[in-house]
Structures are given as C-alpha cells and as structure tokens.
Coordinates of C-alpha atoms (C1' of nucleotides) in Angstrom, one line a residue:
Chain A
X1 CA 1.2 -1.3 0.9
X2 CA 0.5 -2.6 3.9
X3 CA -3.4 -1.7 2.6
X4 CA -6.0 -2.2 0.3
X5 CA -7.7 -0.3 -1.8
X6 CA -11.4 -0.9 -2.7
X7 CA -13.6 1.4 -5.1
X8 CA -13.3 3.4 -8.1
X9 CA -13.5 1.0 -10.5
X10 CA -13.6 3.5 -13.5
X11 CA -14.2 7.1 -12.2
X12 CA -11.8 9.9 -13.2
X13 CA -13.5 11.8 -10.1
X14 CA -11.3 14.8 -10.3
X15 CA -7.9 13.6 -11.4
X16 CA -6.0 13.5 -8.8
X17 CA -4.2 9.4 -9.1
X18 CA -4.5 7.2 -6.4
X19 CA -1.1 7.3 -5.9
X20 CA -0.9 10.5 -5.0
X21 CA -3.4 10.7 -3.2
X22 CA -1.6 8.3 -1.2
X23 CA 1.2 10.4 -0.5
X24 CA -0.1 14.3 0.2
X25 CA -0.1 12.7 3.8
X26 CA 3.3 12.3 3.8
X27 CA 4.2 15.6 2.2
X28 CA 1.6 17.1 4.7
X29 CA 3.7 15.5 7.6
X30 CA 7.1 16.8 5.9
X31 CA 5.3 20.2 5.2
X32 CA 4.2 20.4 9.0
X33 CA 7.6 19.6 10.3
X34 CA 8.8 22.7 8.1
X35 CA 6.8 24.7 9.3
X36 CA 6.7 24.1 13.0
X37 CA 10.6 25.1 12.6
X38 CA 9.5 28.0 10.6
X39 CA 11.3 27.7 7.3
X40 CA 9.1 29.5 4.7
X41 CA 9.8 28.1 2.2
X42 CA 11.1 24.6 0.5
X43 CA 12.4 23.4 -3.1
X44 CA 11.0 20.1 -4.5
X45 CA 14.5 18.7 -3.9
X46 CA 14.3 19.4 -0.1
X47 CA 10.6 18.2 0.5
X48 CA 11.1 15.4 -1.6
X49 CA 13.9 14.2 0.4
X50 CA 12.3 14.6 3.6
X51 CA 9.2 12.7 2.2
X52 CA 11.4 10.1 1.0
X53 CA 10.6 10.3 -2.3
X54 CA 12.0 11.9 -5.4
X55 CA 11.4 15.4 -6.9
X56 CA 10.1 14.9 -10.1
X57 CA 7.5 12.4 -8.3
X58 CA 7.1 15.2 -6.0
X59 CA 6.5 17.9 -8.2
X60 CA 4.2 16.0 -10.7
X61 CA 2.3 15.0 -7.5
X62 CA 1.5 18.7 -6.8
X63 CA 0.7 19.6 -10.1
X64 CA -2.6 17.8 -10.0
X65 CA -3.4 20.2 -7.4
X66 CA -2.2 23.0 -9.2
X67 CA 0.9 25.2 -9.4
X68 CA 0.9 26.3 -6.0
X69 CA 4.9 26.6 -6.0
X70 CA 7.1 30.0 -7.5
X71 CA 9.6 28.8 -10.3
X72 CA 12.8 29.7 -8.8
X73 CA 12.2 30.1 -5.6
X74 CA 9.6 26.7 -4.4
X75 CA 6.7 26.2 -2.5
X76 CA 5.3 28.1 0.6
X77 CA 5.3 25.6 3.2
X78 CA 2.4 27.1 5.0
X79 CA 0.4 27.4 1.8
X80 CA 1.0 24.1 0.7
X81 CA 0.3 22.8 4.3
X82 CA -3.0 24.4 4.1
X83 CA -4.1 23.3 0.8
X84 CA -3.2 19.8 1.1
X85 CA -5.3 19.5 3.8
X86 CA -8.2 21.2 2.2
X87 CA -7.2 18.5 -0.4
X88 CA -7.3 15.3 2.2
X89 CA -10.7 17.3 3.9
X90 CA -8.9 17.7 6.7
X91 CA -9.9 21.0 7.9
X92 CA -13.0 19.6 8.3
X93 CA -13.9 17.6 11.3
X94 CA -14.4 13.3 11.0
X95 CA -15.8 12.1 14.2
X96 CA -14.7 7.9 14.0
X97 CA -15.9 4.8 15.8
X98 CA -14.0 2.2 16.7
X99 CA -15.1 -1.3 17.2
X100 CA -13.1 -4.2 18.7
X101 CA -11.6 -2.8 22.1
X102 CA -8.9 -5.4 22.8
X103 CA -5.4 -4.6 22.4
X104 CA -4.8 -3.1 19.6
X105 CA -8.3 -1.6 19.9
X106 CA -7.0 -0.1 22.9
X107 CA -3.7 1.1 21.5
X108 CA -4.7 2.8 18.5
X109 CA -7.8 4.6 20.7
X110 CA -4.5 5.8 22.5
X111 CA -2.7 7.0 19.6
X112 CA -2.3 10.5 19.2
X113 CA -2.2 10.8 15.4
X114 CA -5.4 10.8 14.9
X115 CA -6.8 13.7 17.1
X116 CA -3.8 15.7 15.5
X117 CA -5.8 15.6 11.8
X118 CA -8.9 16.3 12.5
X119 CA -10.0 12.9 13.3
X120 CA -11.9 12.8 16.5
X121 CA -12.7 9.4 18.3
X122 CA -16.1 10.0 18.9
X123 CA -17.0 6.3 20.2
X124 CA -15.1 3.1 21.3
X125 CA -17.1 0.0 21.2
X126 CA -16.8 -3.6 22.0
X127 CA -19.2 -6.6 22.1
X128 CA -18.3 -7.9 25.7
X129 CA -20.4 -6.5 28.0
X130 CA -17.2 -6.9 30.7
X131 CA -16.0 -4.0 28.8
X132 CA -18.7 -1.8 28.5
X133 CA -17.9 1.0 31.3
X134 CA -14.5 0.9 31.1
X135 CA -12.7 3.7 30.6
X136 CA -9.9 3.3 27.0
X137 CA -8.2 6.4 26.5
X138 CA -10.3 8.6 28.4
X139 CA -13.4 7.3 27.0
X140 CA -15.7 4.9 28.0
X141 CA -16.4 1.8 26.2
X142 CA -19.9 1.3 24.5
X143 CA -21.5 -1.7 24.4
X144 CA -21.7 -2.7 20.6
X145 CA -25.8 -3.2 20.8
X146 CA -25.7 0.6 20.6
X147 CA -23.7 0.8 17.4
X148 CA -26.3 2.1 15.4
X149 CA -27.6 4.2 18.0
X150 CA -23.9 5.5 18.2
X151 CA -23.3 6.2 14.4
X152 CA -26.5 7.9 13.7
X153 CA -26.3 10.7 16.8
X154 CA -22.7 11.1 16.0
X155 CA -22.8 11.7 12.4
X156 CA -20.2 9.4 12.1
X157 CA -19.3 8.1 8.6
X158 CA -15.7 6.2 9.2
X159 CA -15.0 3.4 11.4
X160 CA -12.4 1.6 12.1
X161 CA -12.4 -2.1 13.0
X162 CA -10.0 -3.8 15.2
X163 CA -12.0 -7.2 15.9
X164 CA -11.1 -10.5 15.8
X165 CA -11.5 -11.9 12.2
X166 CA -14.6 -13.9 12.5
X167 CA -16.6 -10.6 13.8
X168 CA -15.1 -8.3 11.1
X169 CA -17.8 -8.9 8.5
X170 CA -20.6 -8.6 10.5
X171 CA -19.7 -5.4 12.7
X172 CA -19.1 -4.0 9.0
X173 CA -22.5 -5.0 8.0
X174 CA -23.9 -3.0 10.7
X175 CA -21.7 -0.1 10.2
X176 CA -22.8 0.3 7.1
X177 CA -26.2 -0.2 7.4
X178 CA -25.8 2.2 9.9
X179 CA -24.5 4.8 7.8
X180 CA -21.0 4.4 7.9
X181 CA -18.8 5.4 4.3
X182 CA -15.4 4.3 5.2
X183 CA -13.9 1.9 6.7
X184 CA -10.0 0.9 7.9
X185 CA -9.8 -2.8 8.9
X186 CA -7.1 -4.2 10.9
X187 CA -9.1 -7.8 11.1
X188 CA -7.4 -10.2 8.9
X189 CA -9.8 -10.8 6.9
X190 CA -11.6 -9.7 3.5
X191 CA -14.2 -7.5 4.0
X192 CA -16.9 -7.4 1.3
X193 CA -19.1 -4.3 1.1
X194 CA -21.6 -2.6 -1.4
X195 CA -20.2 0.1 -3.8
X196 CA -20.0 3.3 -2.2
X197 CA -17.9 2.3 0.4
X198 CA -14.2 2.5 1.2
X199 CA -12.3 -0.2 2.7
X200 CA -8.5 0.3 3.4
X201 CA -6.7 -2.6 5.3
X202 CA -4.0 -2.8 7.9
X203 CA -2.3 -6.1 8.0
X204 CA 0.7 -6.5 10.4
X205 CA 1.5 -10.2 8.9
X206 CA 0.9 -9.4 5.4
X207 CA 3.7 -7.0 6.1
X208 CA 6.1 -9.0 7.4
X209 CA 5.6 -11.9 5.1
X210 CA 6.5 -9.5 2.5
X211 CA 10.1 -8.5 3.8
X212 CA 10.2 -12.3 4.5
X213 CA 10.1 -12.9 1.1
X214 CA 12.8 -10.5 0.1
X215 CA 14.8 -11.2 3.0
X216 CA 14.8 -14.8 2.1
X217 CA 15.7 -13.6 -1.5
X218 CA 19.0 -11.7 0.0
X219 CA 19.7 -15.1 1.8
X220 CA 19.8 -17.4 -1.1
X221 CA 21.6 -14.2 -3.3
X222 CA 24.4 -14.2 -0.7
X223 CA 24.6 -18.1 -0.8
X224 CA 24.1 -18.1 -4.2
X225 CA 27.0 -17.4 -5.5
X226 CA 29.0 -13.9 -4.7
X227 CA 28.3 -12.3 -7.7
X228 CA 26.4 -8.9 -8.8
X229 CA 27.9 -6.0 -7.9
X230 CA 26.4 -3.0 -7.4
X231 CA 24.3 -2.6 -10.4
X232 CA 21.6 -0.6 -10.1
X233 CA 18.8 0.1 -7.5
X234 CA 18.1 1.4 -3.9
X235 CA 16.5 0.9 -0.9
X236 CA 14.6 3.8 0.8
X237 CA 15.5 7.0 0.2
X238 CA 16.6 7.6 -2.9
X239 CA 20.0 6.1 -3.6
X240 CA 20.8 5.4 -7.0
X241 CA 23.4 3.0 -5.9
X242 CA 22.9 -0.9 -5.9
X243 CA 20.5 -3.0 -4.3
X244 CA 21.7 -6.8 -4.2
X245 CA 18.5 -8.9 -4.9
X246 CA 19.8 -11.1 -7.4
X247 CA 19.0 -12.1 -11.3
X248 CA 17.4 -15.3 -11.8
X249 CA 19.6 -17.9 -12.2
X250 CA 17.8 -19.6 -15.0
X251 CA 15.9 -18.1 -17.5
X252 CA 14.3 -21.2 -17.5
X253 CA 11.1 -21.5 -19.0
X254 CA 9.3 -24.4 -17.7
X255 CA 8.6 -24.1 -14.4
X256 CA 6.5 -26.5 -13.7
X257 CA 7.0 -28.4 -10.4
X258 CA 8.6 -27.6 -7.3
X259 CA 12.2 -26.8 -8.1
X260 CA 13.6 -30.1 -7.4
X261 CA 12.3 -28.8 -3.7
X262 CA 11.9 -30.6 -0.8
X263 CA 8.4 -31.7 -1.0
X264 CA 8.3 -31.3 2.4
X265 CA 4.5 -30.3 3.8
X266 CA 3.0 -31.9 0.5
X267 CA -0.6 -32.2 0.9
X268 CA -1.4 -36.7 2.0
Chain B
X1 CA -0.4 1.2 1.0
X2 CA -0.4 1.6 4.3
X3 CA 2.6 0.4 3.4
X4 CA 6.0 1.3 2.0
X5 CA 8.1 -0.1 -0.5
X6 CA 10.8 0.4 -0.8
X7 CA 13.4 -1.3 -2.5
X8 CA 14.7 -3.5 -5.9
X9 CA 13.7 -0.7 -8.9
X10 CA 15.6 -2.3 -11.6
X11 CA 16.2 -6.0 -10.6
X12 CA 14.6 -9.1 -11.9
X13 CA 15.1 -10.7 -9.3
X14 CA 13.6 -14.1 -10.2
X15 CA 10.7 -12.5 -12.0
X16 CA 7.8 -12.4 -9.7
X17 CA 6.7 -8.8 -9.9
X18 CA 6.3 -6.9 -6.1
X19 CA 2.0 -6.2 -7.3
X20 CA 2.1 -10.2 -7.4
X21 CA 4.2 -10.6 -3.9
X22 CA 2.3 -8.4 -2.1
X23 CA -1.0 -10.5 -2.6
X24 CA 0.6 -13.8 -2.2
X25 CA -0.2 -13.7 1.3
X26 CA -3.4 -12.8 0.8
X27 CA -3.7 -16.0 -1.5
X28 CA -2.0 -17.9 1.5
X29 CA -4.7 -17.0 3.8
X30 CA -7.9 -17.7 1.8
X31 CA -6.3 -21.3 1.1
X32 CA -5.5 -22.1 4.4
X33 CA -9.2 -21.4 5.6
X34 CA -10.0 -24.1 2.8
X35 CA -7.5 -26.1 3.6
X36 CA -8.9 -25.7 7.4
X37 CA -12.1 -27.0 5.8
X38 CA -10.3 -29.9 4.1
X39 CA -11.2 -28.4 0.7
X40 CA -9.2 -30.6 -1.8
X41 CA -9.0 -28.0 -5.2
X42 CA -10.2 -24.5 -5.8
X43 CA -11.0 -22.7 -8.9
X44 CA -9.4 -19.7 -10.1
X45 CA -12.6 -18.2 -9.2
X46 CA -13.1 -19.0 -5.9
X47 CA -10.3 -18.5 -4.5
X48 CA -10.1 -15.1 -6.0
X49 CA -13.0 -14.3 -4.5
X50 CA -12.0 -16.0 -0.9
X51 CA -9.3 -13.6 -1.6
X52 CA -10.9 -9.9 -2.9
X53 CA -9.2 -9.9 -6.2
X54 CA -10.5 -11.0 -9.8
X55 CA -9.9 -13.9 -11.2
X56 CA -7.7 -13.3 -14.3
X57 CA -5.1 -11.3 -11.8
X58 CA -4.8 -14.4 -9.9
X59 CA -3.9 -16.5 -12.4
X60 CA -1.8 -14.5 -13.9
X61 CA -0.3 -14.0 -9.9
X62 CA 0.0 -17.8 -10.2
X63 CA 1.7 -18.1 -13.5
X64 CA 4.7 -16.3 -12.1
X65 CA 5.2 -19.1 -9.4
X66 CA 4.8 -21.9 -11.9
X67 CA 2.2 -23.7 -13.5
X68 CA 0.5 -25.3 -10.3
X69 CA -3.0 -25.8 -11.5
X70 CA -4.9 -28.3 -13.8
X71 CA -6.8 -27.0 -16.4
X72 CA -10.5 -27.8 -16.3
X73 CA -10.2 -28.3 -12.5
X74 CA -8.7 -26.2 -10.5
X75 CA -5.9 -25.9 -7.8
X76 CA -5.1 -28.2 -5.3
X77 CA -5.7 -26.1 -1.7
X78 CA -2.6 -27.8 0.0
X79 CA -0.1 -27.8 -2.7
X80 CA -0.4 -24.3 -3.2
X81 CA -0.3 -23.3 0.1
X82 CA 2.7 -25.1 0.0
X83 CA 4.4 -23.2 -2.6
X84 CA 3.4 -20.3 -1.8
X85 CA 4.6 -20.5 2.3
X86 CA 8.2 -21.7 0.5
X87 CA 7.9 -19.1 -2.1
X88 CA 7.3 -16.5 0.8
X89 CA 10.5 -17.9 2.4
X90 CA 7.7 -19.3 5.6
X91 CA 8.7 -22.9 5.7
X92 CA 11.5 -21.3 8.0
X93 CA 11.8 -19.8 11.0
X94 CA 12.2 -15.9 11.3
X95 CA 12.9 -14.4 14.4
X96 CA 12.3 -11.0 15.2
X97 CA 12.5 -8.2 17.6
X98 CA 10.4 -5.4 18.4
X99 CA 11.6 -2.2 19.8
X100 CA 9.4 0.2 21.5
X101 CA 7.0 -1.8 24.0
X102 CA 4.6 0.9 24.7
X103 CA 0.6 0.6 24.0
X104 CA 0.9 -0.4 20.1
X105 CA 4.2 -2.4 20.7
X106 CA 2.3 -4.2 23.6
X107 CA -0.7 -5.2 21.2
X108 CA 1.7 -5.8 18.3
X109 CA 3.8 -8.2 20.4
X110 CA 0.6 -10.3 22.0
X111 CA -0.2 -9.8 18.4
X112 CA -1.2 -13.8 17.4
X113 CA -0.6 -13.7 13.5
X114 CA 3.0 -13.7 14.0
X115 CA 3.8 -17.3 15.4
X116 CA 1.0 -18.7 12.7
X117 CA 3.0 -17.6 9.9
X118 CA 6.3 -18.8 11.0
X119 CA 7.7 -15.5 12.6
X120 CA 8.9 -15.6 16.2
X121 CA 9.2 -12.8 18.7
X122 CA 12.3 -13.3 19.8
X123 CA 12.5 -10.1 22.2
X124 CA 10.6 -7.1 23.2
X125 CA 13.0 -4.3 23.6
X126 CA 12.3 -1.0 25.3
X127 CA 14.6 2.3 26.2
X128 CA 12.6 3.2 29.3
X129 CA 14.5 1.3 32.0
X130 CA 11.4 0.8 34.3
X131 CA 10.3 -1.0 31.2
X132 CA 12.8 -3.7 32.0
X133 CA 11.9 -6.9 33.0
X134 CA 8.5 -6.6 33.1
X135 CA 6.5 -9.4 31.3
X136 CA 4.7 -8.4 27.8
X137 CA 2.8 -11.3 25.8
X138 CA 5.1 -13.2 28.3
X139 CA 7.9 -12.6 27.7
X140 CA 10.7 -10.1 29.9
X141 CA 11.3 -6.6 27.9
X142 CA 14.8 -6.1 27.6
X143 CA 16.5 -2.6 28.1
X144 CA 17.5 -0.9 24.4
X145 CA 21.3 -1.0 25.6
X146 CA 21.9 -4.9 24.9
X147 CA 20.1 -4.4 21.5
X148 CA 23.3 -5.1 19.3
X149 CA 23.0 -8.5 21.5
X150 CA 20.0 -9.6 21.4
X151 CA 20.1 -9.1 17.3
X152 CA 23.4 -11.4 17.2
X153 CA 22.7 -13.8 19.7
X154 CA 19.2 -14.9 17.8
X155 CA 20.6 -14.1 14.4
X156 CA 17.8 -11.4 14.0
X157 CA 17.2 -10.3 10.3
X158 CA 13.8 -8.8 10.5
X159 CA 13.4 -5.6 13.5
X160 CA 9.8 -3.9 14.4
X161 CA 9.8 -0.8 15.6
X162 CA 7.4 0.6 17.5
X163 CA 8.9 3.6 18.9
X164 CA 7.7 7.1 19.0
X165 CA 8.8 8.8 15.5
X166 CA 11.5 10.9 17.6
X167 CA 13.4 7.7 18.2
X168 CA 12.7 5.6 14.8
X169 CA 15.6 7.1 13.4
X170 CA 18.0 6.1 15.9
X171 CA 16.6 2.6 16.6
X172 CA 16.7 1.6 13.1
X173 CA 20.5 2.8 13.1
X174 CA 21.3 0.2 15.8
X175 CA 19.4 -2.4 14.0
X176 CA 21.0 -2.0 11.1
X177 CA 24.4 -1.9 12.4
X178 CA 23.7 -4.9 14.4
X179 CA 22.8 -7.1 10.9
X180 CA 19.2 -6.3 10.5
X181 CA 18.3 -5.7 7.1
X182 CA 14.6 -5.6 7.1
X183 CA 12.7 -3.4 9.1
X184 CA 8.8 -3.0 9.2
X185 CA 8.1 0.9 11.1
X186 CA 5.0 2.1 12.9
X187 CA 6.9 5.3 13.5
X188 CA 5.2 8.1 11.5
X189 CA 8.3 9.3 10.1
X190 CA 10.4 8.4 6.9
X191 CA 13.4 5.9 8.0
X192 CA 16.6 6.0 5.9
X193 CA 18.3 3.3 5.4
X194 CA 21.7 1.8 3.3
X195 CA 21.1 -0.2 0.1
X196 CA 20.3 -3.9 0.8
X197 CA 18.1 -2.7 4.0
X198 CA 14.0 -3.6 3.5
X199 CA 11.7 -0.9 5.2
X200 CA 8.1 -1.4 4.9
X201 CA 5.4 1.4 7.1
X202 CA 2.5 1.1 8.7
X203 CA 1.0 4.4 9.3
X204 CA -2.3 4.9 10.6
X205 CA -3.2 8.3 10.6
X206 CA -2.1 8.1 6.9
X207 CA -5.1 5.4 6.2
X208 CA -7.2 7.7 7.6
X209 CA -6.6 10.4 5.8
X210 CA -6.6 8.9 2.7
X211 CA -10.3 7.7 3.9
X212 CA -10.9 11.3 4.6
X213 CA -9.8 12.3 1.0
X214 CA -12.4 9.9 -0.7
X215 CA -14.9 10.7 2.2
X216 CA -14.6 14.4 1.8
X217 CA -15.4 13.7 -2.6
X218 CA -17.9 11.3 -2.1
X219 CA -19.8 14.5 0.3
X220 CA -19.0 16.9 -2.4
X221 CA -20.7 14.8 -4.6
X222 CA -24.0 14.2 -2.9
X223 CA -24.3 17.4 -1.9
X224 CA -23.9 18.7 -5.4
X225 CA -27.2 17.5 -6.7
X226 CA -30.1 15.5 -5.3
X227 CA -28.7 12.9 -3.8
X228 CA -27.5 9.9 -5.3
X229 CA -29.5 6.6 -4.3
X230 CA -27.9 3.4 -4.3
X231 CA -27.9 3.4 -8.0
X232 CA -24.9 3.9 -10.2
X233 CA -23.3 7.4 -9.3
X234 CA -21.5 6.2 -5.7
X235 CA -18.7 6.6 -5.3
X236 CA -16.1 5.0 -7.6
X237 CA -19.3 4.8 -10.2
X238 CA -18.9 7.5 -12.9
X239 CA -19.3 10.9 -11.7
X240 CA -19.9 12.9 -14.8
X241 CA -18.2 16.2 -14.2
X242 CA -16.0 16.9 -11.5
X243 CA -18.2 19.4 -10.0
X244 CA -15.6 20.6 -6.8
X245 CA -12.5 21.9 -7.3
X246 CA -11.3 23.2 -11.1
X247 CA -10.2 21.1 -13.7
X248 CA -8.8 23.3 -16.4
X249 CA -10.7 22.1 -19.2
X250 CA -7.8 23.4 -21.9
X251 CA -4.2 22.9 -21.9
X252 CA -4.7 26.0 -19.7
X253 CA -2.3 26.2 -17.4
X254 CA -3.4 28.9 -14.9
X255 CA -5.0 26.3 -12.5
X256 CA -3.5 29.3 -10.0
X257 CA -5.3 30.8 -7.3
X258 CA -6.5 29.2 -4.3
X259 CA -9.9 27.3 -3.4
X260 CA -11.9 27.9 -6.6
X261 CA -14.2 25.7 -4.4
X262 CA -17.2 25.7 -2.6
X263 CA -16.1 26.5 0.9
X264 CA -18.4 24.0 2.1
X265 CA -17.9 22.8 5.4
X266 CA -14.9 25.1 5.8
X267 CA -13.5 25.7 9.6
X268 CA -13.6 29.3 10.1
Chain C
dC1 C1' -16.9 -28.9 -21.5
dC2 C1' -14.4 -26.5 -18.1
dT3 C1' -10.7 -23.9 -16.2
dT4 C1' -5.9 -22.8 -16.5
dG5 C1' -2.1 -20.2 -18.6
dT6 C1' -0.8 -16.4 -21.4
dG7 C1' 0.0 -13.2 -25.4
dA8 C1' -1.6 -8.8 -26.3
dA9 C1' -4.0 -4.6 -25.3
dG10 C1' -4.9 -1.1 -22.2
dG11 C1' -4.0 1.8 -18.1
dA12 C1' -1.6 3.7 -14.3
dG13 C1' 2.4 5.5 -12.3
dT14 C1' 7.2 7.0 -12.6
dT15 C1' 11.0 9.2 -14.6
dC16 C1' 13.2 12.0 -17.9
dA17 C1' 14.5 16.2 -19.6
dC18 C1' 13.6 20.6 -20.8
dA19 C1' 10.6 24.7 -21.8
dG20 C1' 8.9 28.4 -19.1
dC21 C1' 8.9 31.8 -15.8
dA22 C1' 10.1 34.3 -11.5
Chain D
dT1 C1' 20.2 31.8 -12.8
dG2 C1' 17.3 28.4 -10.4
dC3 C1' 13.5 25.8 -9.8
dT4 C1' 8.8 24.7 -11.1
dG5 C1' 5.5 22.5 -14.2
dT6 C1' 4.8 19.2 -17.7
dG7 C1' 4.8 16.6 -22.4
dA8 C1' 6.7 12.4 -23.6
dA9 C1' 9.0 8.1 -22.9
dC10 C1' 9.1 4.2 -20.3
dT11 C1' 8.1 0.7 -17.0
dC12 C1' 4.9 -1.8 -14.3
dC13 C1' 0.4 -3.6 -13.5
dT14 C1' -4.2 -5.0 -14.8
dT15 C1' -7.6 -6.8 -17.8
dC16 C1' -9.1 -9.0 -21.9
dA17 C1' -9.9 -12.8 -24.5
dC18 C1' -8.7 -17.1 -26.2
dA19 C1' -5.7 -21.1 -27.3
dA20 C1' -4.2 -25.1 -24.8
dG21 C1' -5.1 -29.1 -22.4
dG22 C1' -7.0 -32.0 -18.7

DNA sequence: CCTTGTGAAGGAGTTCACAGCA
DNA sequence: TGCTGTGAACTCCTTCACAAGG
C-alpha cells in the first residue's frame, strides 16, 4: 500500500471491509474494460484474473454488496459496472482542488484518470505568485490566498496536495477549515487532521524502499546458500508456484545487536 | 494501499511481517528529522507519534528488528536509523530506471526523495524517438530499444514504469527479461509477472475513489438526520444504524434487487 | 519510576470447500 | 452441470496490559 489509511477507528458504517473497498476500483477498471469490448457477461474466475486477484476473494468481495451475480451463469458486467460505482459514489460528481503546482502538481492536473470517474479538477493552486496565471492543463493557476474563497464557491470537499513537505500541514489546515473532507497527500510527510476527515497518502519512496527491502532479501537468499526450491508462494497474479524469499537462517532468539554487522554509520 | 503487494504468501522469510515493513520507512523518516535536529533518544511515544501510528504497534514493529531500545529511556535516534536503512537494504546503492518519460515520468524522475534514500536514477527511458536525447532532471532520455542494455550495463534490479497502461504490459516484459525483478507501476492496469518478480502500484484515480467511497457515506450520513457537529458521530465515530443502503438484518439472504437506496444525488 | 518488549486476546482479511440455485 | 454465495477455518495484524529491566 503505497497509502495510508486514516479514520474509522471503530465504526461498522455499513459493512463493507476496508479491504474491499479498496479493490471495487480495480474490479470497476476490469468491469469497464469488459464492457467497452462488449462481453455481457463474466465468471468470478475471469474477473478475478483480470483484477489480479483470486475468485473466492473476488466473490466474497461482492457479496457485501449483495448477490448481484446468477449462479451458473456470473455477473452482468454492465450491472456490476453500475453498481460499483453507485457503491464508490461515483455517479455523482466530486469537483477537487489541487494545491502544490510544481511537477508533479502539474502532472497529475494532466492525468486523465481522474476526469474519467467523475472527478473534476475544479481548481489548481499554488503559493507562488509567479504561477498564478499560468495556464496547467488547461486551467489557470490560482493563487493560494484564494483557497478558501476557491473551496467554498466550488463546493469542493477533496483536495489533493502535492506540496513540498514543509507546506503540507498548513495548506491542510486551511483545507479543512475551509470545508474540505478528504484529502490525498503526496507530500512526505504525516499529516494530522481532526476526526471526520480522510487522509490517504501517496509516497513514491516509501514504495521503493519497500521492494528494496525484498530485493535485498532475494540478494542475500541467492548468496545465501542455493537452497529452497520451489516451495510455496507467488508473486502477482496468482501463481501457486514458488516464490524464493528465503527461511531464516537462524531461529535464533536473541537478537539483540547488530548481527555481527558492520557498524558502519553508528551514531559518534 | 495505493499500493500493491504482491508477493511471499507463505514464506518466513526472516520473520518481519510485510504490515511491519511497510512502516519501517515511515519510522526512518520521522527519525531522520530528529536525527536532523540532533535528537539523541526518542520514546516509543514520540516517535510514534512523529510517525502517525500508536505506540504499542511500534514497539512491537521494533521487536521484530531486535531489541534496540533501553527500557525506561528510550531509543537512540541514530542507531535506529541505522538499522533500519540496513534492514531496508539502504546502506547500498540501488539503481534504477524509469520507463515512460512523459508528464508523471518527468516529475517522478526530478522527483528528489529518490537520491536521499540511496536510490539512483540510472536512466530515463522513453519509446517516442523524438523523446531521445532530450535532457529530463538532467539527464539524456534514452530510446526504449537499448532497454535490455541499459538494465545490464548498470546491473538494474528495480524498473519504474511510467508508461501509459497500453504499454505497461510490454515494458515490464522487457524488464523482466533483462534481470529486473522488482517493478513499482503507475500504469493503471494489473502487471503480470513470473514468481520471484516484486510489483508494487501506485494508482491515483484508485485513491480517489476510495476518498469518494468514504466521502459519498460520510454525506449520507449528515444528510440523514440533523447534522452532525463536531461531536462524536463523524465519520469513523459510531454511526448507529447504517441508515443507506440495506443490511439484511437476518441471515436473510435476499439482499437482491438494486438501489434499495435513497437516490440521492443520483445523475439522471 | 519510566519505558521497553512481549504473551495473550481480539479483530480483520483471506482462503477453503461446499451447499444452493439457475 | 456450473458457478455463485457463504459459513467456517485459518492466517495475519493490531491492541491490550503487564512483567522485565535499565
């Protein structure tokens, strides 16, 4: 998860797990595929496999919504493709801010995933007044004085925030106080905000340290020693076959200390 | 998640659980601002705070690592971030190459988390040949066709790609072949990959729906009954009955039928 | 005392496997 | 017959609460 979660500390809301929550947009990108080529319908096997993830997930997953498939037969793509996005709210319309116009400010303004679900980019903003004016994406950039001004006549309640670190927590302040419900950060930082708000995060070296640490894992497997053959475990899509990733050597118990490391950067 | 997982279902590994990983470099950031500020020791406490989790998770986060902390004090700031860079496999150098140099490659690649955390762009890659040669973050995109070389010649293990989703497929492919065997996609689509291969997504329009999802409830919610000040029925807070959707009190199973909902805010 | 480290309890999410229905 | 929907088992993660130890 390249993102954080925030609220909902003990609400059952209406069932539906985070999890899967987390994944009706990727069903609702599989579904959409379908049904631009026109298939009718799909099985659970052959969604589930376009998702990239497994059927019995799959099928549990829409059972929370309810039993919107025909035993035998599957689900009606454009159906399902209708009612997950009643699910996700997006046949409604969510106009967004964005703050921080710099480059990847600029980028994601570009993107055309969001226009394509009902997410409209109803405002770009940035606190240098050099910007303010110019034209991002067809739209031009606000200066961020007006941010509240913005929010309020826009009905805007999600913003997205693509500033450096050190402005992160105050632009979300302001957001808030402005009206603003939800927000996706891609400054790498920790954003605190009162309950009642949404924060999901985006964080590109958060993501790449992670594979770090299992690709360094595959290194010192491989160096190891040659052993474990495939056992049991897969990358991606499905694959019941083997994954490498080795057993700990030791089942050592006190760990304590570096192990017989290089001390290297120790502190002076 | 914004993020994928993706592989290692029944390995040990070396014990530290993926939940655990995945925070580490959060961890590794809120001690290097203290470190920054030539803090000598943090408490559990603190730092958990610095770093938007609780307390007990951290330790127990920690505990998997080794015991690295003194009871009744603390942690020290730069031994840990020690361990935890060499735990993440950062105390070496990981060079990378990102495929797809359009507007989010271009941000990702002038992107300035990257060097900080011991990852080096080792070379933009593009497919468009007018691409070639021009200068990105400073340095010359290369044309797609020498990819194979470009991942040998700098011993490559970790790829970004950046492409639109109709080439993701195909790139990741080449990178694979070539000896990458972690890949971390912006492509909104669903890689597959062999065993031993790391994929990790980033997807925004996913975040945003997601957003969208809780956005749309927390809506419901006000709208159902007067209000909702900033007292105690926000949005993860309780929320007594579920008043949208059904819910099937019983084991009843007939949760059948479409929109038992308010239409609410409905498109036509 | 104060804070870590951790067994144990509690939840959440995943997978299994099969009953149920078209 | 074929595929959905789901109880139940299982695994993973989180939280509690307290013993251990500086």
């Amino acid at each position: 998860m390249a993102t954080g979660r925030t609220h909902r500390p003990a609400t059952r809301s209406r069932g539906i797990p985070e999890a899967t929550v987390a994944r009706l947009p990727l069903y609702l990108r599989a579904l959409t595929a379908l049904s631009e080529r026109s298939v009718p319908t799909v099985s659970s096997e052959e969604l589930a496999a376009a998702a990239g993830v497994n059927s019995a997930k799959l099928r549990k997953d829409f059972s929370y919504l309810g039993s919107y498939g025909t035993r035998g037969v599957g689900y009606d793509v454009e159906y399902l493709v209708y009612q997950i996005s009643r699910e996700l709210g997006l046949t409604q319309d969510w106009p967004i801010v964005m703050v921080g116009i710099g480059n990847l400010g600029a980028a994601l303004a570009n993107y055309g995933g969001f226009a394509s679900r009902g997410f409209r980019v109803a405002a770009l903003i940035d606190a240098d007044p050099a910007m303010t004016g110019k034209s991002v994406a067809g739209m031009a950039v606000q200066h961020a004085d007006d941010l509240e001004k913005i929010v309020d006549e826009n009905g805007v309640s999600i913003g997205v925030i693509a500033t450096p670190a050190g402005a992160a927590q105050q632009v979300c302040d302001r957001l808030v106080a402005a009206g603003v419900t939800s927000i996706l950060n891609f400054a790498p930082t920790v954003l605190s905000v009162p309950d009642g708000v949404d924060v999901r995060k985006v964080d590109l070296s958060i993501e790449l340290q992670i594979l770090a640490f299992h690709e360094q894992r595959k290194a010192g497997d491989a160096a190891d020693e040659g052993e474990v053959p495939p056992a049991a475990g897969g990358v991606g899509v499905e694959g019941p076959a083997a994954k490498v990733t080795k057993a700990a050597p030791s089942g050592g118990s006190d760990r304590k200390g570096p192990d017989g490391d290089v001390p290297a950067v120790m502190p002076a």
